[in-house]
Short mmCIF file of C-alpha atoms and ligand atoms in Angstrom, two decimals:
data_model
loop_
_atom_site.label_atom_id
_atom_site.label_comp_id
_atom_site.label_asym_id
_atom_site.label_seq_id
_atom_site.Cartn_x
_atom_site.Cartn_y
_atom_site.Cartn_z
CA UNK A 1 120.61 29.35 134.41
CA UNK A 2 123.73 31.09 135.26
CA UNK A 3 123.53 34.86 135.49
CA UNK A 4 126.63 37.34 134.92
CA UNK A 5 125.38 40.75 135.78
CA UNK A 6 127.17 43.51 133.75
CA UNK A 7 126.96 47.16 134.94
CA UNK A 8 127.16 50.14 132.68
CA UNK A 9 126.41 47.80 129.94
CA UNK A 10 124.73 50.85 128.14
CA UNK A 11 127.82 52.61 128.09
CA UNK A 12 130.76 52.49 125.36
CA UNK A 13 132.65 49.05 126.91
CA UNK A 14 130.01 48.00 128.30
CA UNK A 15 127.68 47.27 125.18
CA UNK A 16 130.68 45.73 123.22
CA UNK A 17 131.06 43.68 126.10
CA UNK A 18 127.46 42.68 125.83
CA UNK A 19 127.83 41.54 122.64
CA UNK A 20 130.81 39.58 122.72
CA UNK A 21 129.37 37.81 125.76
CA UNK A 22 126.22 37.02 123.96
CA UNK A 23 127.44 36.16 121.12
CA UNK A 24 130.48 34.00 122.91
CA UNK A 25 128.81 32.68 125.96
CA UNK A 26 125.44 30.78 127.01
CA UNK A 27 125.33 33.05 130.17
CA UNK A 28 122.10 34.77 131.19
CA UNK A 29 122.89 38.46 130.90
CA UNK A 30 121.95 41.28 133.02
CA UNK A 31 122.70 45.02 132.20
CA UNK A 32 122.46 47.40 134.98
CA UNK A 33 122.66 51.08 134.08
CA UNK A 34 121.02 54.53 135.03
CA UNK A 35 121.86 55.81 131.77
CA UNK A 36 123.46 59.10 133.39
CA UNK A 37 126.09 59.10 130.27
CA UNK A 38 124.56 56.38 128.40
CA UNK A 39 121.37 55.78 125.88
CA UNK A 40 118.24 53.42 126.26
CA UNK A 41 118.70 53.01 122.38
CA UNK A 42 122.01 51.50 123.11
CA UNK A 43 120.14 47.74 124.08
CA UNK A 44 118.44 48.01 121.03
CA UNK A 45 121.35 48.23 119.32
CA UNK A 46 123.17 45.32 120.73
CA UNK A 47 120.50 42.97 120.38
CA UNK A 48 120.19 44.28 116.53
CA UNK A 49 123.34 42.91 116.03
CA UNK A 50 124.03 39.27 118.41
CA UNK A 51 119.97 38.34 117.94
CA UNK A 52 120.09 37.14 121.31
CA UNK A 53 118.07 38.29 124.18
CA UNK A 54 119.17 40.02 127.37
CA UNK A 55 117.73 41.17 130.40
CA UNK A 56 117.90 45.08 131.74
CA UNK A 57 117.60 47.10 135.07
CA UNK A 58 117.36 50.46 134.94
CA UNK A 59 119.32 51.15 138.25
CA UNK A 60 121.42 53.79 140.34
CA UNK A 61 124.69 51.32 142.23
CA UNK A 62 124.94 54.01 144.90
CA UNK A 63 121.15 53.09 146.00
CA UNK A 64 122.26 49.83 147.96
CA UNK A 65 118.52 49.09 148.91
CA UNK A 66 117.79 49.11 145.23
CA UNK A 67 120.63 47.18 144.12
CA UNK A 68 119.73 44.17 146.60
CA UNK A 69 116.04 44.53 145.90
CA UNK A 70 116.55 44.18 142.17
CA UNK A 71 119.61 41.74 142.41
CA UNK A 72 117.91 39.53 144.64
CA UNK A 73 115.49 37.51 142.07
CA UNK A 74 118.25 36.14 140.82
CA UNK A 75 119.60 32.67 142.12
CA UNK A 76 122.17 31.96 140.56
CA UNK A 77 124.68 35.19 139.85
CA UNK A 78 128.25 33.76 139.12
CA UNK A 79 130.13 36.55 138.09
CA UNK A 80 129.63 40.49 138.12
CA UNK A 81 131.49 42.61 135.00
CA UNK A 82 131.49 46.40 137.07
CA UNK A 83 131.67 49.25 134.09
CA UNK A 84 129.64 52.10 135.68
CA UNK A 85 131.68 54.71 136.36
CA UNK A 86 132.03 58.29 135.45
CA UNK A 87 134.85 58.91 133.19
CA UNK A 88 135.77 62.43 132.09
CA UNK A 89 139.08 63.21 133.40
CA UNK A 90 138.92 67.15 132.77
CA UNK A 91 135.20 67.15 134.31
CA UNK A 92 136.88 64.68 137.77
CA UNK A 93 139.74 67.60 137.81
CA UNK A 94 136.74 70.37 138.82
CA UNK A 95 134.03 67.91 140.52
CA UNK A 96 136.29 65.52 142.67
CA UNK A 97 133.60 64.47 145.32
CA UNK A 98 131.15 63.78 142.08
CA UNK A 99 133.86 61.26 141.30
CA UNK A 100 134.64 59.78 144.85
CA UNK A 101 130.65 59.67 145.49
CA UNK A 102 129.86 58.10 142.43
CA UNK A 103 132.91 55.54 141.19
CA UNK A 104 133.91 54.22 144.88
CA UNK A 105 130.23 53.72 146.29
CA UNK A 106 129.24 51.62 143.67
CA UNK A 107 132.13 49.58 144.07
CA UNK A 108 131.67 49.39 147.52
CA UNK A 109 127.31 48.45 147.33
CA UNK A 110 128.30 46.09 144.16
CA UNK A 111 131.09 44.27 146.55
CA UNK A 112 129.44 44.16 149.71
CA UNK A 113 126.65 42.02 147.53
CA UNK A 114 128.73 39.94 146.13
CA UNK A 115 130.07 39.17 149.84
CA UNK A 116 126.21 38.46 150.91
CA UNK A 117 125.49 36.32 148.14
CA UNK A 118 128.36 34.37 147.92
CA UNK A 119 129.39 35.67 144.21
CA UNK A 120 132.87 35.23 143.95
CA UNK A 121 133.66 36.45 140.43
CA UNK A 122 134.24 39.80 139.80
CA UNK A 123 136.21 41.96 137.08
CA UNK A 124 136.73 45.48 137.55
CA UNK A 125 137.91 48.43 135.04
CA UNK A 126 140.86 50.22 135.74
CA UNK A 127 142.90 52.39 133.36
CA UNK A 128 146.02 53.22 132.12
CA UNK A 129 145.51 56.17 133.95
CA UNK A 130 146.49 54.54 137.63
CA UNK A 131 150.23 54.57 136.74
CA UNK A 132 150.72 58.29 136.47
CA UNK A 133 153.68 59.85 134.56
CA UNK A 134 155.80 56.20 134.64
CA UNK A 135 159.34 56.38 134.64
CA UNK A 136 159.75 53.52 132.35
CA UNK A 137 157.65 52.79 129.08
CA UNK A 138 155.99 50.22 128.28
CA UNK A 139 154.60 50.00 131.63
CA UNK A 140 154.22 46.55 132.96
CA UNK A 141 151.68 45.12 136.12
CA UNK A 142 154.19 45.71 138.48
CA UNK A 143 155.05 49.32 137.43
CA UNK A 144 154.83 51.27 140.44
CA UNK A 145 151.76 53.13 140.80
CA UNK A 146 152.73 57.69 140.30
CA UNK A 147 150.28 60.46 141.93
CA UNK A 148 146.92 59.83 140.31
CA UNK A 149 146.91 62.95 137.63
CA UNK A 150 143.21 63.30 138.16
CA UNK A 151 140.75 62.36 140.93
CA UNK A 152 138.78 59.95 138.23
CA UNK A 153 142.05 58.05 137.95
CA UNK A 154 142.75 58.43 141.50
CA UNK A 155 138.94 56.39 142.12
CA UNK A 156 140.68 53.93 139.94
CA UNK A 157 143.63 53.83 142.02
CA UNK A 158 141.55 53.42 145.29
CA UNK A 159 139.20 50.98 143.84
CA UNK A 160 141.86 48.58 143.01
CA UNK A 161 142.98 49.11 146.35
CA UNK A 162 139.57 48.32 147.77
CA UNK A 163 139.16 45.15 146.11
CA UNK A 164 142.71 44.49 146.87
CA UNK A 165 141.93 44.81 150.66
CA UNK A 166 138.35 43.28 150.35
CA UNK A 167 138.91 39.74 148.52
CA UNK A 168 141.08 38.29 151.18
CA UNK A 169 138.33 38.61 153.82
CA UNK A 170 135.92 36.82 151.87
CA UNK A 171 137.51 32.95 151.11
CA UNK A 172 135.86 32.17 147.83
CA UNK A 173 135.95 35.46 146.39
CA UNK A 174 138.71 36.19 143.49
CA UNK A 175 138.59 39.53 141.11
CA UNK A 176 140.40 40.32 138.14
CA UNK A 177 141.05 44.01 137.47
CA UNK A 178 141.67 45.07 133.57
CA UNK A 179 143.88 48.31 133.06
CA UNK A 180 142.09 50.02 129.39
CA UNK A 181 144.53 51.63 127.69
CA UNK A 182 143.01 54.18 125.51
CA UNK A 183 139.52 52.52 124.31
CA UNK A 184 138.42 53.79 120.88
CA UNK A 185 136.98 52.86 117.37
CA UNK A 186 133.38 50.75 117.20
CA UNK A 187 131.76 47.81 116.69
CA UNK A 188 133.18 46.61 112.78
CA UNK A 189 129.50 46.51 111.91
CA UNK A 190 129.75 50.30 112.39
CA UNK A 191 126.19 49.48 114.15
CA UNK A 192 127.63 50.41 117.56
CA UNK A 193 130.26 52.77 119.37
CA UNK A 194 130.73 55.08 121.24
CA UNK A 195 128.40 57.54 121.95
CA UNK A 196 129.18 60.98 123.97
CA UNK A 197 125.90 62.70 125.38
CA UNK A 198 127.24 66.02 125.72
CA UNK A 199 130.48 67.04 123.96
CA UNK A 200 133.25 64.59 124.10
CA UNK A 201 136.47 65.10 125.55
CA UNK A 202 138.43 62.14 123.90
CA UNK A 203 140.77 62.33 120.44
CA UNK A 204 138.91 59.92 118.36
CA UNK A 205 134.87 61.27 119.11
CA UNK A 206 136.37 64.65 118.60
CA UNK A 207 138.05 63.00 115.16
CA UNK A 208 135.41 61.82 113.44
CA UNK A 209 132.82 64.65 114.63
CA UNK A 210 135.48 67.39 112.93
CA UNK A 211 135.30 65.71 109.97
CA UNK A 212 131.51 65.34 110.00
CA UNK A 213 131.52 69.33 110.77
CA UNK A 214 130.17 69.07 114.09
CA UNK A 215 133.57 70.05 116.35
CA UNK A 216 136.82 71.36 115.92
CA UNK A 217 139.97 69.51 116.48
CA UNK A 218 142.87 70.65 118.32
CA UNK A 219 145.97 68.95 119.18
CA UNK A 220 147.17 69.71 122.28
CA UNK A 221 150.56 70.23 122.13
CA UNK A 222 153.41 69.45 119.29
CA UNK A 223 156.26 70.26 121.67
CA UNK A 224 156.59 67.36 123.55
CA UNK A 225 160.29 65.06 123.58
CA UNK A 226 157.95 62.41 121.10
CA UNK A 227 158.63 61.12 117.61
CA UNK A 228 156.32 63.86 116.38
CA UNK A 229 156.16 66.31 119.12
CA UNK A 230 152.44 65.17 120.31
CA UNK A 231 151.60 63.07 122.80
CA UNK A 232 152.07 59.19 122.55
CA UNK A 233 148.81 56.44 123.81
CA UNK A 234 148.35 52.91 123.38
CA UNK A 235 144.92 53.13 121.61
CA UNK A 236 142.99 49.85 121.85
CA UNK A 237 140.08 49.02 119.83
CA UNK A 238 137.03 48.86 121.92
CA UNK A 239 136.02 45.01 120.43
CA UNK A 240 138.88 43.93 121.98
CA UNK A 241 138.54 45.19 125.14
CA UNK A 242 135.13 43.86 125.18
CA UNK A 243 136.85 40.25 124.18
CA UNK A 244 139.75 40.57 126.85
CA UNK A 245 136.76 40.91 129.49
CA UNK A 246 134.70 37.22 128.43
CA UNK A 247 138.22 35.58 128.43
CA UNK A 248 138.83 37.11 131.88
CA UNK A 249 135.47 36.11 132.95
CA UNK A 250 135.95 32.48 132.13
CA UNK A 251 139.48 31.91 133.74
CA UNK A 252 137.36 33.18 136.68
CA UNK A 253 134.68 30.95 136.61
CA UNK A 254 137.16 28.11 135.58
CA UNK A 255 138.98 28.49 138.49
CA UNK A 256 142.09 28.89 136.70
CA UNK A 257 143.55 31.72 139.10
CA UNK A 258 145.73 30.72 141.98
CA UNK A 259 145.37 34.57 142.73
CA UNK A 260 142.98 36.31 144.85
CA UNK A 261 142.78 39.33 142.84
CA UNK A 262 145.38 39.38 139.35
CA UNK A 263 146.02 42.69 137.29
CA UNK A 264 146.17 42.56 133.38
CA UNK A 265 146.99 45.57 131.22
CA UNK A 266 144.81 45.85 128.05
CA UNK A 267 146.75 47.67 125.33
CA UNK A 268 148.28 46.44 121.42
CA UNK A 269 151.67 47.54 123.06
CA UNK A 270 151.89 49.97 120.47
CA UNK A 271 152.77 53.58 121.32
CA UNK A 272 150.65 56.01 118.41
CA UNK A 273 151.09 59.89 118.54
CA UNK A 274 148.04 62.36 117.87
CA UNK A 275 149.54 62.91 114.48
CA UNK A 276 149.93 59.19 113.40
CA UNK A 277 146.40 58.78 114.66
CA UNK A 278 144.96 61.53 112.28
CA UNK A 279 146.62 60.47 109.46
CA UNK A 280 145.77 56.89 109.99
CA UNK A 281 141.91 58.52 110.13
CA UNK A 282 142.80 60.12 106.51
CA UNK A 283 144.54 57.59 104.76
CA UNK A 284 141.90 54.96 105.81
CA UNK A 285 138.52 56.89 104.98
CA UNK A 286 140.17 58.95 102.06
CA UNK A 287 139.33 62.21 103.89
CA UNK A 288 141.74 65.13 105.41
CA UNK A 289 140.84 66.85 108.08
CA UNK A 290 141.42 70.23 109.28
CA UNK A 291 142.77 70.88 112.70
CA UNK A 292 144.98 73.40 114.27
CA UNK A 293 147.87 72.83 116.98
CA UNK A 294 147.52 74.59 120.55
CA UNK A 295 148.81 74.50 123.82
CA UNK A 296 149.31 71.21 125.93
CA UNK A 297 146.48 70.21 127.72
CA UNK A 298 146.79 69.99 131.68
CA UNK A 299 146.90 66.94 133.24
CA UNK A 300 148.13 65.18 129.87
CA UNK A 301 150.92 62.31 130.43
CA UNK A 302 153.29 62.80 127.60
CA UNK A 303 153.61 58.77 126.86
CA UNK A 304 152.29 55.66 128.01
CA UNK A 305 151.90 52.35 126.46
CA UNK A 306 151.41 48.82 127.66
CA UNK A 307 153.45 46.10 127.94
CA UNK A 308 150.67 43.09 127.22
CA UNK A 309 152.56 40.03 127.67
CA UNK A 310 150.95 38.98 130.93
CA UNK A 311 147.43 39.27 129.38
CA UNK A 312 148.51 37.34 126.11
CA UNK A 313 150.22 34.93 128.17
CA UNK A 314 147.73 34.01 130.91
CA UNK A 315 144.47 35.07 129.82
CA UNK A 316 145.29 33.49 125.82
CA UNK A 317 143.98 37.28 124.86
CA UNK A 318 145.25 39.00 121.79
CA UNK A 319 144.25 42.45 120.16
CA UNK A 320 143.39 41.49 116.49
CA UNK A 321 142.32 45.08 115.53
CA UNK A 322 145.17 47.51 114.73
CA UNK A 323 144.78 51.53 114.61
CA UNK A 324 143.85 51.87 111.11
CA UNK A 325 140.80 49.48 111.83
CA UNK A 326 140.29 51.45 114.68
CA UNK A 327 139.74 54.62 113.02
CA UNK A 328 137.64 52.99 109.87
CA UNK A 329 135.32 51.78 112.41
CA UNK A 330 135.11 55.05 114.40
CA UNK A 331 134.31 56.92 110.81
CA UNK A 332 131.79 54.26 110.25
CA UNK A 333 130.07 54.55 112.83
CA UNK A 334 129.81 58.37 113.71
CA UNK A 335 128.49 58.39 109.75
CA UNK A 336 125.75 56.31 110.50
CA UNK A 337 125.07 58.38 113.76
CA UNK A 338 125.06 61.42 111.07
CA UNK A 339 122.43 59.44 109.73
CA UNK A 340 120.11 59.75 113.14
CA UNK A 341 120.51 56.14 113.54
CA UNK A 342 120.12 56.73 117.55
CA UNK A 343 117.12 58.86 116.66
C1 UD1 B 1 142.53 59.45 129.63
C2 UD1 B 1 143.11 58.35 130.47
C3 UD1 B 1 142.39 57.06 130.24
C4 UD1 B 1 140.92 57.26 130.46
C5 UD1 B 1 140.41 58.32 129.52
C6 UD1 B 1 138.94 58.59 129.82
C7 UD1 B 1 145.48 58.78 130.76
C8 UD1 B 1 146.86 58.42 130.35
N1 UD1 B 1 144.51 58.16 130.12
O1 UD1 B 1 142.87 59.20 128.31
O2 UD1 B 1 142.84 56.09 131.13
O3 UD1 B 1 140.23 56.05 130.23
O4 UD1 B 1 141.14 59.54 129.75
O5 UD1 B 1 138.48 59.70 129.18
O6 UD1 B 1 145.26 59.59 131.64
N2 UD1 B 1 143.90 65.09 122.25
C9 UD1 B 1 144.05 66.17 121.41
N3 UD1 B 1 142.97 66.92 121.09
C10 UD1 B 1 141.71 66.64 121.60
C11 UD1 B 1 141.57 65.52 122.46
C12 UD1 B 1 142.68 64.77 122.78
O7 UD1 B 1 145.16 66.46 120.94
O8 UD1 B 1 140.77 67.37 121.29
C13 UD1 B 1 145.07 64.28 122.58
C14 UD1 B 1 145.38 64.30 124.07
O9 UD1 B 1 146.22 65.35 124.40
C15 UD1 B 1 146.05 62.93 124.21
C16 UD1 B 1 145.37 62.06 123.17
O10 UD1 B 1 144.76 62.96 122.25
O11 UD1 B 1 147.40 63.04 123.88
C17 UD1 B 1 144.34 61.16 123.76
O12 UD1 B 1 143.45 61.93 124.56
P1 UD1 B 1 142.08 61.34 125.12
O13 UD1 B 1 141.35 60.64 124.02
O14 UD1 B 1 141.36 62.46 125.81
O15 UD1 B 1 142.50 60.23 126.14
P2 UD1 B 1 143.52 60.28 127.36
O16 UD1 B 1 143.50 61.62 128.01
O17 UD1 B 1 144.82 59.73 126.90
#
């Protein structure tokens, strides 16, 4: 049976990914994670809701020994999904070499398999966060690439360069890489989402835990040249995401790319500020929340969304989930998490 090995399929993308590719493919599954800022309870979860069965390694990607050992039962791998990473921008600003370590040896191990075993489909996440402060909005594929703000974007920045430099030497080999805008909301079930292990860093966690009681929400900043005065992002609903990654995987395996590696933005297009994003959150669960305005937050781009057309166009991928469902979904599920459900 054909395998697709996912890594980080634990984490936030990476389980909704899971479940769109079980629920949408016949694939054999395998989920690789070491569950440094993920849950074991996560698994259960997915299988709760696609009913379908999926195998699991519990594995670090910078232990290349392990990797092959674990990797090599396997017969018949034909494409690799690569998730794991670390992610918190504020937390890659203080601990660079964490990030480096981490994001670009796993990449490295993960591709250097693929090269041995002759697996020539690979899709990698990259972010929004590669093009910097752009010049022009929306930002298209060939934007030019601006100073990485942070080293975690900057790993992004190099690993798309790695692959970049890597699939030519290797004849069969073809990658798609998948720039997230801003990932948020859950599964519609509001039976998975995302789930921060210590406290999050990102607007929508931070959201729906304020209006649970559990944080306190600031907006950074309300004097920025914007609609509103707060800062503008293209936020994407997570299911989405997770769909734009099985359509990517099978114009991979179809051998529908003429291109050795191709670049897709994921975003609606849609440019939301902090302020139309909370009162989205109110109007849709009926709730107001109390937060207070403070100082810009470094690092911050003031605007970016996505021009899509390429990923609409070639991939046949369209966001179906607009903010409002976004933020219904997010309330849903942090209320069942109020509820212990990970417990
Ligand atoms: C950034 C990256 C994104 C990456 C993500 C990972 C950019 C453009 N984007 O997203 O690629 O995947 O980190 O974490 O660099 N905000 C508040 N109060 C808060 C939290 C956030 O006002 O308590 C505001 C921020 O100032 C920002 C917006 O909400 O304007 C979104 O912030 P956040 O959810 O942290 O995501 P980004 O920083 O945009």
């Amino acid at each position: 049976m054909k395998t697709i090995i996912v890594t980080g399929g634990a984490g936030y993308i990476g389980s909704h990914t899971l479940i769109e590719l079980l629920e949408k493919t016949d694939f054999n599954i395998v989920s690789i994670d070491n569950f440094s800022n993920s849950d074991k309870n996560t698994y259960t979860r997915v299988s709760k809701i696609t009913n379908k069965l999926f195998e699991t390694i519990e594995l670090d990607l910078c232990d290349k020994n392990a990797l092959t050992k674990a990797l090599n039962k396997y017969e018949s791998i034909v494409g690799v999904i690569h998730f794991a990473a670390f992610k918190t921008v504020p937390e890659s600003v203080s601990l660079p070499l964490k990030y480096y370590n981490n994001n670009l040896t796993s990449l490295i191990n993960l591709l250097d398999y693929c090269k041995e075993k002759n697996i020539n489909n690979f899709i990698f996440s990259s972010s929004c966060s590669v093009y910097g402060n752009a010049d022009k909005l929306p930002v298209t594929e060939e934007t030019p690439l601006k100073k990485a703000e942070s080293s975690y974007a900057h790993t992004k920045q190099i690993g798309e360069e790695i692959i970049n430099y890597f699939a030519p030497s290797v004849s069969s080999f073809k990658a798609i890489i998948l720039r997230y805008f801003n990932p948020v909301g859950a599964h519609i079930s509001g039976e998975n989402g995302e789930l921060p292990i210590s406290k999050p860093n990102n607007l929508v966690p931070i959201i729906t835990q304020t209006a649970s009681g559990k944080n306190n929400l600031t907006v950074f900043g309300n004097d920025y040249d914007t609609v509103d005065g707060t800062c503008i992002r293209d936020y994407i609903h997570v299911s989405d995401i997770a769909d734009a990654h099985v359509k990517a995987l099978i114009y991979l395996i179809e051998s529908k790319s003429s291109e050795k590696v191709s670049v897709f933005n994921l975003g609606t297009g849609t440019g939301v500020s902090v302020l139309q994003a909370i009162k989205s959150f109110e109007k849709m669960n009926n709730l107001t929340l109390n937060y207070t305005i403070g100082d810009r937050r470094p690092g911050d781009v003031i605007a970016v969304y996505a021009n899509n057309e390429k990923a609409k166009s070639i991939l046949k991928w369209e966001p179906k989930l607009n903010i409002d469902d976004m933020m219904l979904s997010a309330w849903k599920w942090q209320q069942n998490l109020n509820k212990g459900l990970t417990n």
